[in-house]
XYZ file of C-alpha atoms in Angstrom:
296
model
C -51.223 -30.089 -11.773
C -48.407 -30.559 -14.281
C -49.353 -27.566 -16.459
C -49.338 -25.309 -13.388
C -45.994 -26.698 -12.244
C -44.503 -26.188 -15.684
C -45.868 -22.651 -15.789
C -44.274 -21.918 -12.406
C -40.904 -23.050 -13.734
C -41.323 -20.844 -16.805
C -42.236 -17.860 -14.666
C -39.371 -18.390 -12.244
C -36.714 -19.053 -14.861
C -36.120 -15.385 -15.795
C -35.617 -14.552 -12.107
C -33.101 -17.370 -11.722
C -31.312 -16.261 -14.858
C -31.051 -12.674 -13.625
C -29.684 -13.859 -10.277
C -27.106 -16.034 -11.992
C -25.986 -13.165 -14.215
C -25.114 -10.899 -11.267
C -21.436 -11.195 -10.471
C -20.191 -11.705 -6.913
C -19.500 -8.408 -5.163
C -15.731 -8.848 -5.100
C -15.820 -9.459 -8.846
C -17.883 -6.294 -9.280
C -15.204 -4.416 -7.339
C -12.562 -5.777 -9.698
C -14.514 -4.674 -12.766
C -15.122 -1.191 -11.363
C -11.443 -0.843 -10.429
C -10.221 -1.058 -14.029
C -11.290 2.500 -14.764
C -8.783 3.923 -12.259
C -5.790 2.742 -14.299
C -4.010 1.897 -11.086
C -4.397 -0.425 -8.107
C -7.598 -0.437 -6.053
C -8.030 -2.005 -2.646
C -11.403 -2.577 -0.972
C -12.514 -3.986 2.351
C -16.264 -3.988 3.002
C -17.898 -5.369 6.130
C -21.504 -5.334 7.323
C -21.030 -4.955 11.030
C -24.166 -6.700 12.257
C -24.027 -9.734 9.939
C -20.307 -10.212 9.388
C -20.746 -10.303 5.600
C -17.640 -9.181 3.730
C -16.354 -8.451 0.254
C -12.764 -7.557 -0.590
C -10.297 -6.674 -3.308
C -6.554 -6.445 -2.646
C -7.529 -6.001 0.996
C -4.158 -7.088 2.437
C -2.070 -4.868 0.170
C -0.342 -1.755 1.518
C -1.615 1.616 0.304
C -0.457 5.140 1.187
C -3.070 6.587 3.547
C -2.499 10.284 2.945
C -5.044 12.164 5.092
C -6.986 9.058 6.091
C -4.325 8.775 8.799
C -5.817 11.853 10.452
C -8.599 9.581 11.728
C -6.355 7.339 13.866
C -4.346 10.401 14.915
C -7.583 12.014 16.150
C -8.365 8.823 18.088
C -4.924 8.956 19.720
C -5.468 12.598 20.728
C -8.881 11.839 22.195
C -7.442 8.957 24.181
C -5.174 11.501 25.888
C -8.210 13.681 26.505
C -9.914 10.696 28.145
C -6.830 10.126 30.306
C -6.839 13.757 31.430
C -3.553 14.612 29.737
C -5.325 17.067 27.419
C -8.613 18.972 27.497
C -10.796 19.807 24.524
C -11.013 23.445 25.589
C -7.264 23.665 26.210
C -5.588 26.389 24.102
C -2.531 25.311 22.119
C -0.105 27.868 20.705
C 0.243 27.313 16.969
C 3.690 28.359 15.805
C 4.767 29.414 12.313
C 7.073 26.391 12.389
C 3.996 24.135 12.631
C 2.779 25.111 9.169
C 3.126 22.692 6.278
C 4.426 23.879 2.883
C 2.109 25.922 0.701
C 1.315 23.067 -1.679
C -0.301 21.245 1.245
C -3.905 21.838 2.287
C -4.175 23.942 5.469
C -7.112 26.284 6.155
C -5.547 26.941 9.578
C -2.363 28.270 7.987
C -4.354 30.276 5.458
C -6.520 31.845 8.170
C -3.608 32.692 10.486
C -0.619 33.079 8.136
C 1.616 34.653 10.807
C 1.015 31.894 13.332
C 1.534 32.545 17.051
C -2.182 32.031 17.676
C -3.925 29.989 20.375
C -6.314 27.317 19.084
C -8.155 24.840 21.305
C -7.630 21.104 21.044
C -11.268 20.758 19.939
C -10.776 23.261 17.124
C -7.529 21.608 16.041
C -9.384 18.293 15.856
C -12.098 19.927 13.764
C -9.507 21.326 11.374
C -7.740 17.959 11.284
C -10.749 15.734 10.583
C -13.542 17.863 9.102
C -11.244 20.049 6.976
C -8.320 17.632 6.530
C -5.851 20.300 7.616
C -2.220 19.187 7.472
C -0.887 21.869 9.813
C -3.495 21.090 12.468
C -2.577 17.423 12.160
C 1.082 18.199 12.862
C 0.204 20.357 15.876
C -1.847 17.471 17.287
C 1.034 15.070 16.703
C 3.355 17.494 18.475
C 1.207 17.760 21.597
C 0.736 13.994 22.004
C 4.436 13.243 21.557
C 4.874 12.510 17.840
C 3.999 9.945 15.213
C 5.382 7.066 17.279
C 2.751 7.700 19.961
C -0.106 7.613 17.440
C 1.404 4.534 15.786
C 1.712 2.698 19.106
C -1.860 3.638 20.034
C -3.230 1.966 16.901
C -1.061 -1.122 17.351
C -2.108 -1.411 20.992
C -5.705 -1.622 19.764
C -4.700 -4.797 17.942
C -4.568 -3.195 14.496
C -1.111 -4.087 13.201
C -1.169 -3.303 9.475
C -1.270 0.478 9.797
C 1.879 2.565 10.027
C 1.948 6.212 11.110
C 5.570 7.200 10.521
C 5.828 10.745 9.198
C 4.368 14.174 9.869
C 2.662 16.180 7.155
C 5.631 18.555 7.069
C 7.851 15.695 5.969
C 5.293 13.992 3.729
C 3.893 16.956 1.782
C 7.058 18.144 -0.017
C 8.478 14.637 -0.570
C 6.358 12.690 -3.041
C 7.720 9.228 -2.268
C 7.617 9.632 1.514
C 3.838 9.112 1.594
C 4.315 5.356 1.158
C 5.740 5.255 4.690
C 2.317 6.229 6.102
C 0.474 3.139 4.969
C -2.463 0.875 5.724
C -4.091 -2.148 4.230
C -7.797 -1.738 3.412
C -8.515 -4.604 5.796
C -6.725 -2.854 8.670
C -8.485 0.474 8.143
C -11.875 -1.230 8.098
C -10.867 -3.037 11.301
C -9.925 0.290 12.893
C -13.286 1.834 12.033
C -14.956 -1.252 13.493
C -12.886 -0.926 16.670
C -13.796 2.767 16.899
C -17.501 2.096 16.374
C -17.973 -0.980 18.561
C -14.909 -1.380 20.759
C -15.625 1.328 23.350
C -12.001 2.425 23.049
C -12.939 6.075 23.643
C -15.247 7.628 26.222
C -18.803 8.326 25.082
C -18.106 12.053 24.854
C -14.914 11.599 22.828
C -16.553 8.994 20.598
C -19.540 11.242 19.856
C -17.273 14.234 19.246
C -15.189 12.378 16.666
C -18.190 10.677 15.059
C -19.770 14.079 14.501
C -16.576 15.368 12.866
C -16.475 12.329 10.562
C -20.129 12.728 9.568
C -19.730 16.437 8.889
C -16.393 16.172 7.131
C -16.228 18.512 4.152
C -13.988 16.661 1.652
C -15.156 13.641 -0.318
C -18.583 14.607 -1.639
C -17.830 12.717 -4.871
C -16.460 9.582 -3.226
C -18.181 7.110 -0.879
C -21.370 9.146 -0.494
C -21.742 10.396 -4.080
C -24.174 7.775 -5.386
C -25.933 6.872 -2.154
C -29.492 8.043 -1.451
C -29.765 11.610 -0.231
C -29.650 11.798 3.546
C -27.577 8.638 3.989
C -25.334 9.024 7.034
C -21.672 8.518 6.127
C -18.943 8.957 8.760
C -15.718 8.978 6.786
C -12.213 10.289 6.189
C -10.641 10.966 2.826
C -7.041 11.123 1.677
C -5.546 12.507 -1.528
C -2.048 12.977 -2.901
C -0.923 15.357 -5.589
C -0.610 14.369 -9.229
C 2.839 14.331 -10.837
C 3.335 13.573 -14.525
C -0.188 12.155 -14.692
C 0.357 9.766 -11.750
C -1.706 10.096 -8.559
C -0.307 8.002 -5.758
C -3.343 8.081 -3.427
C -7.089 8.719 -3.749
C -8.851 7.301 -0.711
C -12.037 7.235 1.332
C -12.937 5.067 4.313
C -15.757 5.066 6.798
C -19.096 3.837 8.072
C -22.294 3.947 6.003
C -25.619 3.529 7.792
C -27.893 1.247 5.765
C -31.705 1.641 5.594
C -32.288 -1.309 7.947
C -30.054 0.239 10.597
C -27.103 -2.002 9.832
C -23.696 -0.457 9.212
C -21.436 -0.969 6.215
C -17.808 -0.272 7.071
C -15.914 0.237 3.842
C -12.418 1.267 2.842
C -11.581 2.101 -0.771
C -7.946 2.958 -1.509
C -6.689 3.824 -5.007
C -2.950 4.007 -5.548
C -0.564 4.700 -8.420
C -3.408 5.624 -10.758
C -3.241 7.356 -14.133
C -6.954 8.128 -14.468
C -8.078 11.718 -13.919
C -9.556 12.860 -10.615
C -13.163 12.557 -11.758
C -12.602 8.939 -12.778
C -10.697 8.040 -9.608
C -13.411 9.514 -7.412
C -16.097 7.818 -9.479
C -14.290 4.513 -8.952
C -14.724 4.987 -5.195
C -18.348 6.084 -5.613
C -19.169 3.132 -7.888
C -17.574 0.729 -5.417
C -19.653 2.079 -2.537
C -22.818 1.946 -4.658
C -22.144 -1.662 -5.657
C -21.742 -2.586 -1.995
C -24.905 -0.678 -1.093
C -26.918 -2.433 -3.803
C -25.571 -5.810 -2.712
C -26.221 -5.462 1.002
C -29.451 -3.446 0.970
C -32.461 -5.737 0.754
C -35.432 -4.496 -1.279
């Protein structure tokens, strides 16, 4: 029996060696993050198992347009309470439009303003097209940033701050740091959205569909995942000034092959790498998490 036992050890040794050579997931995140030439924060959670992996997960990062996700939740809560209706027309005023350097398909489509747009369509612009003007209109009709901020905090998510409108944030480079979140808090908010029954079924399904069909971010979380993978997510991006990009973000829910759900937030701040490299940092982080949590 000894020769067979010895042979088994010999055959198993390469497998053990390979396993030992693979770095822990958090360490992989740290290695991937170096390419961004900035600070990267990650919070990854497999919903059904509770497995986690993090990097700088308690650090504050500017959210940029990721904050349009909690704002959409706050709007839909008012829909659920009967204060607003999805088919309710809202007059969009020229004064609602953000400056030209900000992204706003709504402004570009109706440059003169004074147009009626339904709450549902404003939400679509806000989430699926990351429209800054639509975001500000939604904030206006719910009562301002303080209402959205309180809504998130009332859910038990404390380390997110919604302080400024897009009109204030867009033309003032340093103001974006006042709309901040930790990666851990944003992952917790997505978990609350997905499992906490904080919205009605109709509002939940409406927002989930917008997140899944969101246009921006093709080269971020979903870029290196298998074709057809369902990713419900929201991106955020700042401008670049003198080679410095203050925010390149993506956060959301990835459906794994076994039906489990990976909630992951990847925030990149104060980075000097180019856009391709910053986005690839997010994509590589998501792929590392996928490879770690997906069982062959």
